[in-house]
Short mmCIF file of C-alpha atoms in Angstrom, two decimals:
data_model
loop_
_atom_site.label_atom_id
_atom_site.label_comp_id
_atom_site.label_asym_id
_atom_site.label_seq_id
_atom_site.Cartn_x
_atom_site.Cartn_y
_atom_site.Cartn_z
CA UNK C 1 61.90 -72.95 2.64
CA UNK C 2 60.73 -69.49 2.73
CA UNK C 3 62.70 -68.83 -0.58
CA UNK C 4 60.96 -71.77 -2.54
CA UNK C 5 57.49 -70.28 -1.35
CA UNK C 6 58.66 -67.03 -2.94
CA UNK C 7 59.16 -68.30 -6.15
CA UNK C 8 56.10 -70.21 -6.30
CA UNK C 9 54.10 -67.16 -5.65
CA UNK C 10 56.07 -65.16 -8.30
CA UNK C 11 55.19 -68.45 -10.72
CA UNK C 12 51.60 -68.06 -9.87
CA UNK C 13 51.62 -63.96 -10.71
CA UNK C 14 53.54 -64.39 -13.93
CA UNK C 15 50.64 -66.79 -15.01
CA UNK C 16 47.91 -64.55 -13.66
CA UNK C 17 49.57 -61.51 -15.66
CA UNK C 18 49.51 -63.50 -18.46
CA UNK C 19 45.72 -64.48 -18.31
CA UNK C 20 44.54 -61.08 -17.54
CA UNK C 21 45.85 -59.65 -20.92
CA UNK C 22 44.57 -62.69 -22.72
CA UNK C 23 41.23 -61.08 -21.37
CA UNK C 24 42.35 -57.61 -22.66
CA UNK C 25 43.21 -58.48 -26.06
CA UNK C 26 39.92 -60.25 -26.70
CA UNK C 27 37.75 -56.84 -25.68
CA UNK C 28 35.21 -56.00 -28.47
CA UNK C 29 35.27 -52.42 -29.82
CA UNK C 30 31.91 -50.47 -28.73
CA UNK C 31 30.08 -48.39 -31.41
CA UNK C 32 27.55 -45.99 -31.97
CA UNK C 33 24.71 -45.01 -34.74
CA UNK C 34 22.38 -42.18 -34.90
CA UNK C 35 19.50 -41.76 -36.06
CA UNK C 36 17.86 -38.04 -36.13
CA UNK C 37 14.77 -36.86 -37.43
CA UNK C 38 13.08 -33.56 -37.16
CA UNK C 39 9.32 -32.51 -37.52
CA UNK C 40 7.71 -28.72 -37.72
CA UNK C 41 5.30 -29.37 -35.57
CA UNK C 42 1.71 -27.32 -36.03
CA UNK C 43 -0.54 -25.65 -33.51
CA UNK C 44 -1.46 -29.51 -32.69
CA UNK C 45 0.62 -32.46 -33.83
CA UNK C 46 -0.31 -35.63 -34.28
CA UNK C 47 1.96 -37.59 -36.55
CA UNK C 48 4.18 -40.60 -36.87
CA UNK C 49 8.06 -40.46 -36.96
CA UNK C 50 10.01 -43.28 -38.61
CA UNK C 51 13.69 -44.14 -37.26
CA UNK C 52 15.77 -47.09 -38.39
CA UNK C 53 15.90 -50.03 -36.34
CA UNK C 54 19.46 -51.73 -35.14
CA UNK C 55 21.04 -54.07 -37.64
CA UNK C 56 21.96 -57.45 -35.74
CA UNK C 57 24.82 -57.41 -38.17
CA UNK C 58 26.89 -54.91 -37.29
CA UNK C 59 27.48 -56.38 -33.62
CA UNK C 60 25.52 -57.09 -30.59
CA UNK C 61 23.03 -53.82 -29.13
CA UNK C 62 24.02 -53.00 -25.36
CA UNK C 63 22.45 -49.65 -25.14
CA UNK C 64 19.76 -46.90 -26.90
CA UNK C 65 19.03 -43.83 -25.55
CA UNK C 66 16.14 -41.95 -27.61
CA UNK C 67 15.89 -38.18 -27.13
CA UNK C 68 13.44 -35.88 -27.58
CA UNK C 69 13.42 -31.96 -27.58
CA UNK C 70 10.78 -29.26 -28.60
CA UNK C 71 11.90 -26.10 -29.79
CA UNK C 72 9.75 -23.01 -29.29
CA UNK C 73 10.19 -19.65 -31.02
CA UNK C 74 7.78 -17.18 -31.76
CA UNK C 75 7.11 -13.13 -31.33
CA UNK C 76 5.42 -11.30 -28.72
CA UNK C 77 3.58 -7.62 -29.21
CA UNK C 78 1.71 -6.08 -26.07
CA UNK C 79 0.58 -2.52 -25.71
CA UNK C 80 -1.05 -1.41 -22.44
CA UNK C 81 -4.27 0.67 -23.26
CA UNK C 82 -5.11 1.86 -20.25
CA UNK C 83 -5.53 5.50 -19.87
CA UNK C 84 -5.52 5.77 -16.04
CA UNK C 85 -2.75 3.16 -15.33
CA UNK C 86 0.70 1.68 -15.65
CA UNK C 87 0.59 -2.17 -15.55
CA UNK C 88 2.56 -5.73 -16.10
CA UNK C 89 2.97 -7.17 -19.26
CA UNK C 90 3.56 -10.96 -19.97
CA UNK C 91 3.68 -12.91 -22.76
CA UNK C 92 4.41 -17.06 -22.17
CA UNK C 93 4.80 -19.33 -25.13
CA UNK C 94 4.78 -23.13 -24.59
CA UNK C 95 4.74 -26.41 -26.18
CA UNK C 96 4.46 -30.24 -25.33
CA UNK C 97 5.49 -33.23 -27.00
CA UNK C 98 4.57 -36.91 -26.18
CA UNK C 99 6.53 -39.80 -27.98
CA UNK C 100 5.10 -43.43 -27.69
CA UNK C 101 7.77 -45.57 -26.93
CA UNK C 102 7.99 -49.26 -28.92
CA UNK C 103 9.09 -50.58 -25.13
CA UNK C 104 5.54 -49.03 -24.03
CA UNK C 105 4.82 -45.95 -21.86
CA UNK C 106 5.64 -42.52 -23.24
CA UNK C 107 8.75 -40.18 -23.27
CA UNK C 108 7.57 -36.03 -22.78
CA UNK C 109 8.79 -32.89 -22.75
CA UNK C 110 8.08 -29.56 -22.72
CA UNK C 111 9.62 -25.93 -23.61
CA UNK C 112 8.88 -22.60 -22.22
CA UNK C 113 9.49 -19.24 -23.26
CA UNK C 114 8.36 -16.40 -22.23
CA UNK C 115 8.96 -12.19 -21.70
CA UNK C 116 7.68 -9.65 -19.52
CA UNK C 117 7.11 -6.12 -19.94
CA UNK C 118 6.42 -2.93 -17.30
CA UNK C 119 4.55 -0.72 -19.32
CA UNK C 120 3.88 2.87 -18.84
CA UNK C 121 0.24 4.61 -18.91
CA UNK C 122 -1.88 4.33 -22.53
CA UNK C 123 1.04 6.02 -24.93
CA UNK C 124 -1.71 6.89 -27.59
CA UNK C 125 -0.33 4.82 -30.18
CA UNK C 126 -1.35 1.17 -30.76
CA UNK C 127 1.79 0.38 -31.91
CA UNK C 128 3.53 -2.27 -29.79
CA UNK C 129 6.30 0.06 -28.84
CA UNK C 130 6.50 3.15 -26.76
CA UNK C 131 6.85 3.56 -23.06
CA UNK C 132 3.02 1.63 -22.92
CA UNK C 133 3.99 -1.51 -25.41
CA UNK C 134 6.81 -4.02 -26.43
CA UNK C 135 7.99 -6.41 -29.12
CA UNK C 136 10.32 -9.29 -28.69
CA UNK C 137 11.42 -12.26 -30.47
CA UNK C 138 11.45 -15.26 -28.01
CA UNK C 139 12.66 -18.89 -27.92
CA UNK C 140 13.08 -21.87 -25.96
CA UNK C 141 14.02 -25.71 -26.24
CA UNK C 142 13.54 -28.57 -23.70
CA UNK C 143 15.22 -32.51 -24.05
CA UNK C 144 13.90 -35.14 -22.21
CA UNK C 145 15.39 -39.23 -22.43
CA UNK C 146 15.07 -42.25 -22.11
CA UNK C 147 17.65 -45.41 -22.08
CA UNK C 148 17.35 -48.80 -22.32
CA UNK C 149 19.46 -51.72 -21.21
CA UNK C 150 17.47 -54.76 -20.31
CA UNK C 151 17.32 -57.52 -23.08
CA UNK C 152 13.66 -57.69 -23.36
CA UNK C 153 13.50 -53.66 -24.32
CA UNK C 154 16.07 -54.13 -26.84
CA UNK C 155 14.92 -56.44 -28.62
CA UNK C 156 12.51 -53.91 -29.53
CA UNK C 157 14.91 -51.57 -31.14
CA UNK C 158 16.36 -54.88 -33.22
CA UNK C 159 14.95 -55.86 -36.68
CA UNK C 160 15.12 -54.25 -40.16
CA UNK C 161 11.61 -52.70 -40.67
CA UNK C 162 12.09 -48.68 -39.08
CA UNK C 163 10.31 -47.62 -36.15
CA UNK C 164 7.20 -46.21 -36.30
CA UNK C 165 6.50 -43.94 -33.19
CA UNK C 166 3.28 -41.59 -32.83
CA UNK C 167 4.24 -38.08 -32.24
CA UNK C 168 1.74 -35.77 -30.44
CA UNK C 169 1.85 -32.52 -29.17
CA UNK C 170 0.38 -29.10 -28.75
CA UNK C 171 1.34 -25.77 -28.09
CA UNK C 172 -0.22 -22.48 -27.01
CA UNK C 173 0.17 -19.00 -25.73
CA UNK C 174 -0.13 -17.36 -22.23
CA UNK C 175 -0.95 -13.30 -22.01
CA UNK C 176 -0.94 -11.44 -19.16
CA UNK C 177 -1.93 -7.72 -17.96
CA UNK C 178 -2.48 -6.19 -14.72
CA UNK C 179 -4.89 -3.25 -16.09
CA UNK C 180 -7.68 -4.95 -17.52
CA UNK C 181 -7.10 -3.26 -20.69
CA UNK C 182 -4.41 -4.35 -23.58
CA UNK C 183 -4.16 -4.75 -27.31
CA UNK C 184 -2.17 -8.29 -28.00
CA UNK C 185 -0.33 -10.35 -31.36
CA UNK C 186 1.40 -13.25 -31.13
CA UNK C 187 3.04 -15.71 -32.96
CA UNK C 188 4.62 -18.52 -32.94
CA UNK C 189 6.33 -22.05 -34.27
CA UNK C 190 7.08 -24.98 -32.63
CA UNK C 191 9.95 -27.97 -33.59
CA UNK C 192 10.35 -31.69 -32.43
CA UNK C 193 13.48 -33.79 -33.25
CA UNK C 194 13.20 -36.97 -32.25
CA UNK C 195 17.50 -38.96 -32.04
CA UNK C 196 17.93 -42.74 -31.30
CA UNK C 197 21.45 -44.25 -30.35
CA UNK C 198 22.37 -47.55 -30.57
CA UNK C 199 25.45 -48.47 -28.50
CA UNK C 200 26.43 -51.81 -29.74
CA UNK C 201 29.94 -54.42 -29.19
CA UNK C 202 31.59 -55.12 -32.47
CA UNK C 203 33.40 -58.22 -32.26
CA UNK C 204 37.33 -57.64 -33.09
CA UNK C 205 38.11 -59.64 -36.43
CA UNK C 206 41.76 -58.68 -36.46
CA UNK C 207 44.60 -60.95 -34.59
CA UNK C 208 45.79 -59.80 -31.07
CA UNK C 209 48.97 -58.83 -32.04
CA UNK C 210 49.97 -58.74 -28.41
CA UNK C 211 49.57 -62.08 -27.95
CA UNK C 212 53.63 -62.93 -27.35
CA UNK C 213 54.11 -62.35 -23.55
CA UNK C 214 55.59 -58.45 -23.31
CA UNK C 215 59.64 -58.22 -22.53
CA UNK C 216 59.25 -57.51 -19.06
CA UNK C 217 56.95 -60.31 -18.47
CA UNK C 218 59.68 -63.02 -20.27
CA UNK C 219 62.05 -60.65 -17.51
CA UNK C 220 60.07 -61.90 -14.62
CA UNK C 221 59.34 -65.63 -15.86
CA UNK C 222 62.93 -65.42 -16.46
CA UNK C 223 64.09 -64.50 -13.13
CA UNK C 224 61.37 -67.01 -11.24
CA UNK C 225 62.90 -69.93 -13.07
CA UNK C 226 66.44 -68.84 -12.35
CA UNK C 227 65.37 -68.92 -8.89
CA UNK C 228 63.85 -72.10 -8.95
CA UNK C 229 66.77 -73.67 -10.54
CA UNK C 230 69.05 -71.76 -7.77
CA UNK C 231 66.83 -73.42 -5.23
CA UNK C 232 67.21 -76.91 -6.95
CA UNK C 233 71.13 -76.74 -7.00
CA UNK C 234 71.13 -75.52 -3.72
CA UNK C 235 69.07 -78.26 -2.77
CA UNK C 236 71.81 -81.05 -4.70
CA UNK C 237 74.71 -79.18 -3.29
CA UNK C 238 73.10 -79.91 0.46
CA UNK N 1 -61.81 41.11 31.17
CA UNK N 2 -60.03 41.52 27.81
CA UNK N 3 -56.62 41.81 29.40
CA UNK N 4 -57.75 38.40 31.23
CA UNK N 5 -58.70 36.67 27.82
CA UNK N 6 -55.48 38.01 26.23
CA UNK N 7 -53.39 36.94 29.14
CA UNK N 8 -55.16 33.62 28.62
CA UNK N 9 -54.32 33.23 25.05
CA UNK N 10 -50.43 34.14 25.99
CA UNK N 11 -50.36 31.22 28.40
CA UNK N 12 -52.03 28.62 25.78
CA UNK N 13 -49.37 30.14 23.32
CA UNK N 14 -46.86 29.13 25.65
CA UNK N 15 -47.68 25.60 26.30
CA UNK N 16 -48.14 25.41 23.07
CA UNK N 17 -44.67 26.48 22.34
CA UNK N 18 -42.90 24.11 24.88
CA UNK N 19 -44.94 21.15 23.06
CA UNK N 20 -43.82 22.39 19.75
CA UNK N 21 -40.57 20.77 19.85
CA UNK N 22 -40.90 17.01 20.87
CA UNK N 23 -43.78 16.87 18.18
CA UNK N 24 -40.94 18.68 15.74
CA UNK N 25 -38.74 15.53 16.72
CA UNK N 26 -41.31 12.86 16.14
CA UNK N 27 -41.99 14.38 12.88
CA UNK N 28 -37.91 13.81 11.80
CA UNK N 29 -37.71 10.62 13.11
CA UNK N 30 -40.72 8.65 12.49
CA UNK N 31 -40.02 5.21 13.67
CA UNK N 32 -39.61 5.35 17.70
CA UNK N 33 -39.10 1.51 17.93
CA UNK N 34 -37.19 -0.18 20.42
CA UNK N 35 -34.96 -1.48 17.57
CA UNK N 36 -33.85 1.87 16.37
CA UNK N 37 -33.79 3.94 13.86
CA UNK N 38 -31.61 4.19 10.24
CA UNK N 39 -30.38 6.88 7.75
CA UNK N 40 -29.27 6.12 4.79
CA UNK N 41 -26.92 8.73 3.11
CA UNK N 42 -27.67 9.54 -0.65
CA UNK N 43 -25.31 7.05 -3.26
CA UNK N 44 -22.13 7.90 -3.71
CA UNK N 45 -20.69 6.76 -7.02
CA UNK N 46 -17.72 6.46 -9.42
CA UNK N 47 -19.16 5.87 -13.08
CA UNK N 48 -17.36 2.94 -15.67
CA UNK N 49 -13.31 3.92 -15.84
CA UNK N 50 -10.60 2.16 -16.91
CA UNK N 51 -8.95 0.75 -14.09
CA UNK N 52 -6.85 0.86 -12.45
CA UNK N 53 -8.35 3.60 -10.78
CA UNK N 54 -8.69 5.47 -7.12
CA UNK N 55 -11.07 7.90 -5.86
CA UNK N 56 -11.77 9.27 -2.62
CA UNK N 57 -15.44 9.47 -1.69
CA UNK N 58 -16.60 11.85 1.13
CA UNK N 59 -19.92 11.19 3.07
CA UNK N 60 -21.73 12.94 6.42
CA UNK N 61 -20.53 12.52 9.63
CA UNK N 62 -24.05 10.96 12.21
CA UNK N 63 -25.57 14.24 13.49
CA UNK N 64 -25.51 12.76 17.31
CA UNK N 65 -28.67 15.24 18.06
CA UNK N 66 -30.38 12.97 16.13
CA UNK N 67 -29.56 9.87 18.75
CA UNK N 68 -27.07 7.27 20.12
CA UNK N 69 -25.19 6.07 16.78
CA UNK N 70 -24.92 2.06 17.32
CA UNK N 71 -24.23 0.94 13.78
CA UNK N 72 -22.84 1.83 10.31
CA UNK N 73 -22.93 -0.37 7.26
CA UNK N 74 -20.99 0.61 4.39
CA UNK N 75 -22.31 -1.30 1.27
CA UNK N 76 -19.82 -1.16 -1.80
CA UNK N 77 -21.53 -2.32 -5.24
CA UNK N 78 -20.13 -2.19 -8.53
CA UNK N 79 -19.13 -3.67 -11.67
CA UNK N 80 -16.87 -4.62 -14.31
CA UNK N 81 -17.55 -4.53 -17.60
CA UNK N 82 -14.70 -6.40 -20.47
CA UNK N 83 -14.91 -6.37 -24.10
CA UNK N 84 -12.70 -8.65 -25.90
CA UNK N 85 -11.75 -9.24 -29.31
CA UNK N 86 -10.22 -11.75 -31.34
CA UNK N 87 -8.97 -12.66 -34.63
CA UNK N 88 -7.11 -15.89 -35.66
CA UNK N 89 -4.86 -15.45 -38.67
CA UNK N 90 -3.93 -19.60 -38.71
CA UNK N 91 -4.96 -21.19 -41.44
CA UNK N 92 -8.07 -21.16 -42.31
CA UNK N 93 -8.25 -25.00 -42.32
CA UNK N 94 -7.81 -24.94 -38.71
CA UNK N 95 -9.83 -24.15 -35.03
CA UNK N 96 -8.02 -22.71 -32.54
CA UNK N 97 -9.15 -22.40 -29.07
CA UNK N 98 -8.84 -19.15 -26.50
CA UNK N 99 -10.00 -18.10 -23.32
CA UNK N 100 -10.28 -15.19 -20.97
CA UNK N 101 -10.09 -14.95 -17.81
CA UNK N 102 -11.19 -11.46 -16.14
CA UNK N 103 -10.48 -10.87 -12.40
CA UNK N 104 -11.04 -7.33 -10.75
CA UNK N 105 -11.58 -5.84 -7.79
CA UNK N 106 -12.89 -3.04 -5.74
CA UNK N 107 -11.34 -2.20 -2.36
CA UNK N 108 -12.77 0.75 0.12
CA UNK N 109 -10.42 2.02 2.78
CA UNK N 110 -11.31 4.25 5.62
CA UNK N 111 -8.85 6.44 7.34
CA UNK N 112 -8.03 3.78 10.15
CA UNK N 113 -7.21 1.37 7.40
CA UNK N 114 -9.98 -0.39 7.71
CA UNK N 115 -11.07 -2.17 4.26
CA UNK N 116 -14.25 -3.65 2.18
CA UNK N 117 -13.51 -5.88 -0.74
CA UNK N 118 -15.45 -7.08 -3.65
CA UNK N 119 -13.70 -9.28 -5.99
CA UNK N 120 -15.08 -10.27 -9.39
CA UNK N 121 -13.70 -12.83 -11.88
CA UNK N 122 -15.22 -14.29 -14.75
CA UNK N 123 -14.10 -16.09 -18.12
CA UNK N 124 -15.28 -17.87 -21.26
CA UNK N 125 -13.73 -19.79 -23.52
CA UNK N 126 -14.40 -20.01 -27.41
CA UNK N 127 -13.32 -21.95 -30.41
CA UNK N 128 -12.07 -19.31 -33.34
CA UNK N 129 -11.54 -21.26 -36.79
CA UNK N 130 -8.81 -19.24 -38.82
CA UNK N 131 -9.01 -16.24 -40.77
CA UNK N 132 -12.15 -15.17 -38.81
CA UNK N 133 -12.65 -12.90 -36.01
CA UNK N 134 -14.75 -12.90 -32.88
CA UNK N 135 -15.30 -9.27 -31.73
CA UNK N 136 -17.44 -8.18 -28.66
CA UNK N 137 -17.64 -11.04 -26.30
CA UNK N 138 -18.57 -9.06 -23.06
CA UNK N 139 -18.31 -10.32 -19.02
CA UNK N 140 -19.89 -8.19 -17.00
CA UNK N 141 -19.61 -9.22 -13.46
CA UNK N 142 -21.46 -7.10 -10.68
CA UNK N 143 -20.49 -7.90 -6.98
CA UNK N 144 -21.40 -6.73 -3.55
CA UNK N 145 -19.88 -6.32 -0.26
CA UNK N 146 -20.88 -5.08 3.39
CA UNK N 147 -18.71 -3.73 6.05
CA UNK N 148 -20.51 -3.30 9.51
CA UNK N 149 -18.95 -1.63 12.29
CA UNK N 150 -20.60 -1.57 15.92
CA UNK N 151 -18.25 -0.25 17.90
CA UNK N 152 -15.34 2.68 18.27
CA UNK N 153 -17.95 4.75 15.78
CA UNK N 154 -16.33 8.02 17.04
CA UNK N 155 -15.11 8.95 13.73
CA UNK N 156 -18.47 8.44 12.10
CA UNK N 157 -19.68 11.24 14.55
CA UNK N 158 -19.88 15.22 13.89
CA UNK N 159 -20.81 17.80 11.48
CA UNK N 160 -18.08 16.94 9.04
CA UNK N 161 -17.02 14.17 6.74
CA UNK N 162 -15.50 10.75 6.34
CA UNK N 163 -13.09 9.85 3.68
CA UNK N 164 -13.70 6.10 1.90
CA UNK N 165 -11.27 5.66 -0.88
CA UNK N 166 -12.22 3.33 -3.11
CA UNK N 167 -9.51 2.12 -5.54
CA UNK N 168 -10.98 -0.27 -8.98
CA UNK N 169 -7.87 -2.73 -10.04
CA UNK N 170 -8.28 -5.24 -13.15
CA UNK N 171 -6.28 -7.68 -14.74
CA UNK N 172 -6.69 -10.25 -17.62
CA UNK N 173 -5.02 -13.24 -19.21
CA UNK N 174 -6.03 -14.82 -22.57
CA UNK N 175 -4.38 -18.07 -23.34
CA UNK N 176 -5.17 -19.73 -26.90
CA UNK N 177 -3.50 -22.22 -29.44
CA UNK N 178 -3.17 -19.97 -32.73
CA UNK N 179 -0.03 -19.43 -33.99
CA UNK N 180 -0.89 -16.14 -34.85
CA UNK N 181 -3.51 -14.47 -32.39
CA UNK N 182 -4.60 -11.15 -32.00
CA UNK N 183 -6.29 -9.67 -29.41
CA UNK N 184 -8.20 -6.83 -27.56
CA UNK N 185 -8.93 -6.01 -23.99
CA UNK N 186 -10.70 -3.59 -22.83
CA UNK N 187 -11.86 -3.57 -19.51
CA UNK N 188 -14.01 -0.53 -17.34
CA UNK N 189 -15.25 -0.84 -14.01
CA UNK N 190 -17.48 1.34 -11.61
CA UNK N 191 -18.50 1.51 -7.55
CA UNK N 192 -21.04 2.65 -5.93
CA UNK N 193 -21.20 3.09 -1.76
CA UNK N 194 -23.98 3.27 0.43
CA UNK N 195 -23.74 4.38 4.16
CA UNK N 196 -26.77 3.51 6.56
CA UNK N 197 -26.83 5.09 9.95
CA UNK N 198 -28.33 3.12 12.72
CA UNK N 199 -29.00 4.50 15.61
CA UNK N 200 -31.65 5.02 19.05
CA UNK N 201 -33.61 8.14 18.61
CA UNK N 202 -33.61 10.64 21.06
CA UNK N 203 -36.70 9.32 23.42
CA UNK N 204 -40.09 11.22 22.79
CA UNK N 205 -41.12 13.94 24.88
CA UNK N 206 -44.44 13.34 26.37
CA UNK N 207 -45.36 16.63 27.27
CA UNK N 208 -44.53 17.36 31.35
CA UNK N 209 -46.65 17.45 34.41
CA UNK N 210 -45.43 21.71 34.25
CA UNK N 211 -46.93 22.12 30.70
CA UNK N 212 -49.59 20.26 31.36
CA UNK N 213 -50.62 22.08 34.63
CA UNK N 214 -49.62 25.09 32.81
CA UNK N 215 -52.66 24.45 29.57
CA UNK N 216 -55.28 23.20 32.54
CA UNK N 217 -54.59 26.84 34.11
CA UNK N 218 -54.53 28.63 30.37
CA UNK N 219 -58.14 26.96 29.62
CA UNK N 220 -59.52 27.62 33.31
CA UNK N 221 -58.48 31.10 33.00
CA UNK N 222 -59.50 31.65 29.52
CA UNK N 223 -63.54 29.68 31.07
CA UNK N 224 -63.52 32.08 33.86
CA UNK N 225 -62.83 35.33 31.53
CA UNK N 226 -65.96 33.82 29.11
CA UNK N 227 -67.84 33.12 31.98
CA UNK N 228 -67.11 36.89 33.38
CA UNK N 229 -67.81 38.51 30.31
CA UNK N 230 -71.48 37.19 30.23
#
């Protein structure tokens, strides 16, 4: 008795094994495209960026994920000018970007960079240099993201014509002294890049190949019907 | 009779003499009123420096011979003065925007630590199109500030002096939108203290029963010499 239940539950797992990598072998293959594009933004932006929609064709869109960053760079020259006292320098540098997303709402971000300087006494020399004044090269980048999943907010990303996304953004300088008395330059650029990526399920055109039952399951069905033909002559011979 | 007459004239000296002093003391301090009276010491000042600076000022201790010291205000004045100029080398197509903010302040310390602040701030902001330059947009910012002390006034009192040091401190940040800015700061700032004495006079002397007795005798004598002499 307890022999035929055996084999009737090692029947019911050789079928089970056999479903399971039916499900395996019809998995779609998941793909990605990217889109990039990159603007030099001005002291204020205000512009449009255009990125290329998902093409239904090439499978079915589970995913996009848009990223943003702002770069920063830009130079720094301070030179304390007071004759009666040493001080604090700073120079910050920062931008902002805000993208209009085609699901609605906004993605933004913004980069920082900045330096700081303890300066002697007036040196004498307007120079940005000396004990009393600096100059430095400084940068800085920020990414922010956003994802999308739900059916509705794809849809958005789907189509032919590219998107069209306003762009805005400004950027600006910070200086700081703590004598009341400093000559100041700066300059500075700003960057945006602006990357869509579309995760999408390709369906798989080619055969399963592994659709003949692997040697070690034809083992196992194997050895279950031996046993249930062991357990049918047993059954005669009684 | 004229050793009587000149013995007369000795006494009226005399009272004189002992009167001279209370009307000496009225003279100095002319308002006897029950609320007191008040010096004020002569300004002491620290002209336009670039801070940050310090300086110790000195002023008079409260004669006490004068009176009962009940009060001293310290009054600390001053100002700060900031030039600033700008030029925008953007494009000349463009506006950029900057501002300045000023802050300073003046802080008086006596000996015991005790301080006085005044603490001035001011900014303006401007729009700067590119290629031009803005040159001598001036805050000035003057500020006052009282410290009044009532009590434990022993170190105000005596023939000597009492340090105040009075420090001037100044900062600045400018914040714009050019992407290529220069500017200048240049920032000078002064003080100025006053100390006012108030105190309670030392009561006037009305003149005393002795003196008094003392003329009436003088002026009887000196009638009964005339009065002789006829």
């Amino acid at each position: 008795m307890n022999l035929r239940n055996t084999a009737t539950a090692l029947g019911a797992a050789v079928l089970m094994a056999a479903t399971t990598s039916a499900h395996a072998l019809s998995t779609t293959e998941i793909r990605t495209s990217v889109y990039e594009t990159s603007v030099a933004a001005a002291t204020r932006l205000n512009t449009f960026v255009d990125l290329a929609r998902f093409d239904s064709s090439l499978g079915t869109l589970n995913a996009v994920l848009i990223e943003l960053t702002d770069t920063i760079q830009g130079k720094v020259r301070l030179e304390n000018m007071s004759s009666s006292s040493a001080g604090t320098l700073g120079g910050d540098l920062s931008g902002s970007l805000t993208l209009a997303l085609p699901t609605g709402g906004t993605l933004g971000v913004v980069a920082l960079a900045s330096t700081s300087f303890v300066a002697s006494k007036a040196d004498g020399v307007a120079d940005y240099a000396g004990t009393a004044g600096f100059t430095r090269d400084v940068s800085g980048s920020a990414t922010n993201q956003a994802s999308f999943s739900a059916s509705a907010d794809l849809q958005q990303f789907i189509g032919t014509t590219p998107l069209h996304l306003s762009l805005t953004g400004n950027s600006g300088f910070l200086l700081t002294d703590t004598t009341g008395n400093v000559l100041q330059r700066v300059t500075k650029s700003t960057g945006a890049t602006v990357r869509v990526t579309y995760t999408y399920a390709v369906p798989q055109l080619t055969p399963p190949t592994s659709m003949v039952p692997e040697p070690g399951t034809w083992a196992l069905f194997a050895a279950g019907m031996g046993m249930i033909g062991m357990l049918a002559a047993r059954r005669r011979a009684g | 009779m004229n050793k009587l007459a000149a013995l007369a004239g000795a006494a009226l000296s005399a009272a004189l003499l002992f009167a001279l002093p209370s009307a000496q003391a009225s003279l100095l301090t002319p308002q006897v009123l029950p609320s007191g009276s008040t010096l004020t010491l002569p300004t002491l000042s620290v002209g336009e420096t670039q801070p940050n600076w310090s300086s110790t000022l000195q002023f008079a201790q409260f004669d006490s011979s004068l009176g009962t010291l009940n009060k001293v205000t310290l009054s600390l004045s001053g100002h700060v003065r900031s030039t600033f100029n700008a030029t925008n080398y953007d494009d000349p197509s463009t506006t950029s925007t900057f501002s300045n903010l000023l802050k300073g302040s003046l802080v008086g310390a006596l000996a015991d630590g005790t301080e006085i602040t005044a603490q001035f701030s001011g900014s303006e902001d401007r729009q700067l199109a590119g290629g031009d330059s803005y040159a001598g947009l001036e805050l000035v910012r003057n500020e006052f500030a009282d410290l009044v002390l009532d009590s434990q006034l022993g170190a105000f009192i005596g023939s000597g002096t009492v340090d105040f040091l009075l420090k001037a401190n100044a900062s600045s940040s400018v914040s714009g939108d050019a992407d290529d800015f220069e500017g200048l700061v240049n920032t000078l700032s002064s003080g100025q203290l006053v100390v006012t004495y108030a105190y309670t006079a030392v009561t006037q002397d009305v003149p005393e029963p002795g003196a008094l007795a003392l003329v009436g005798l003088a002026l009887a004598a000196a009638g009964l010499a005339r009065r002789r002499s006829r």
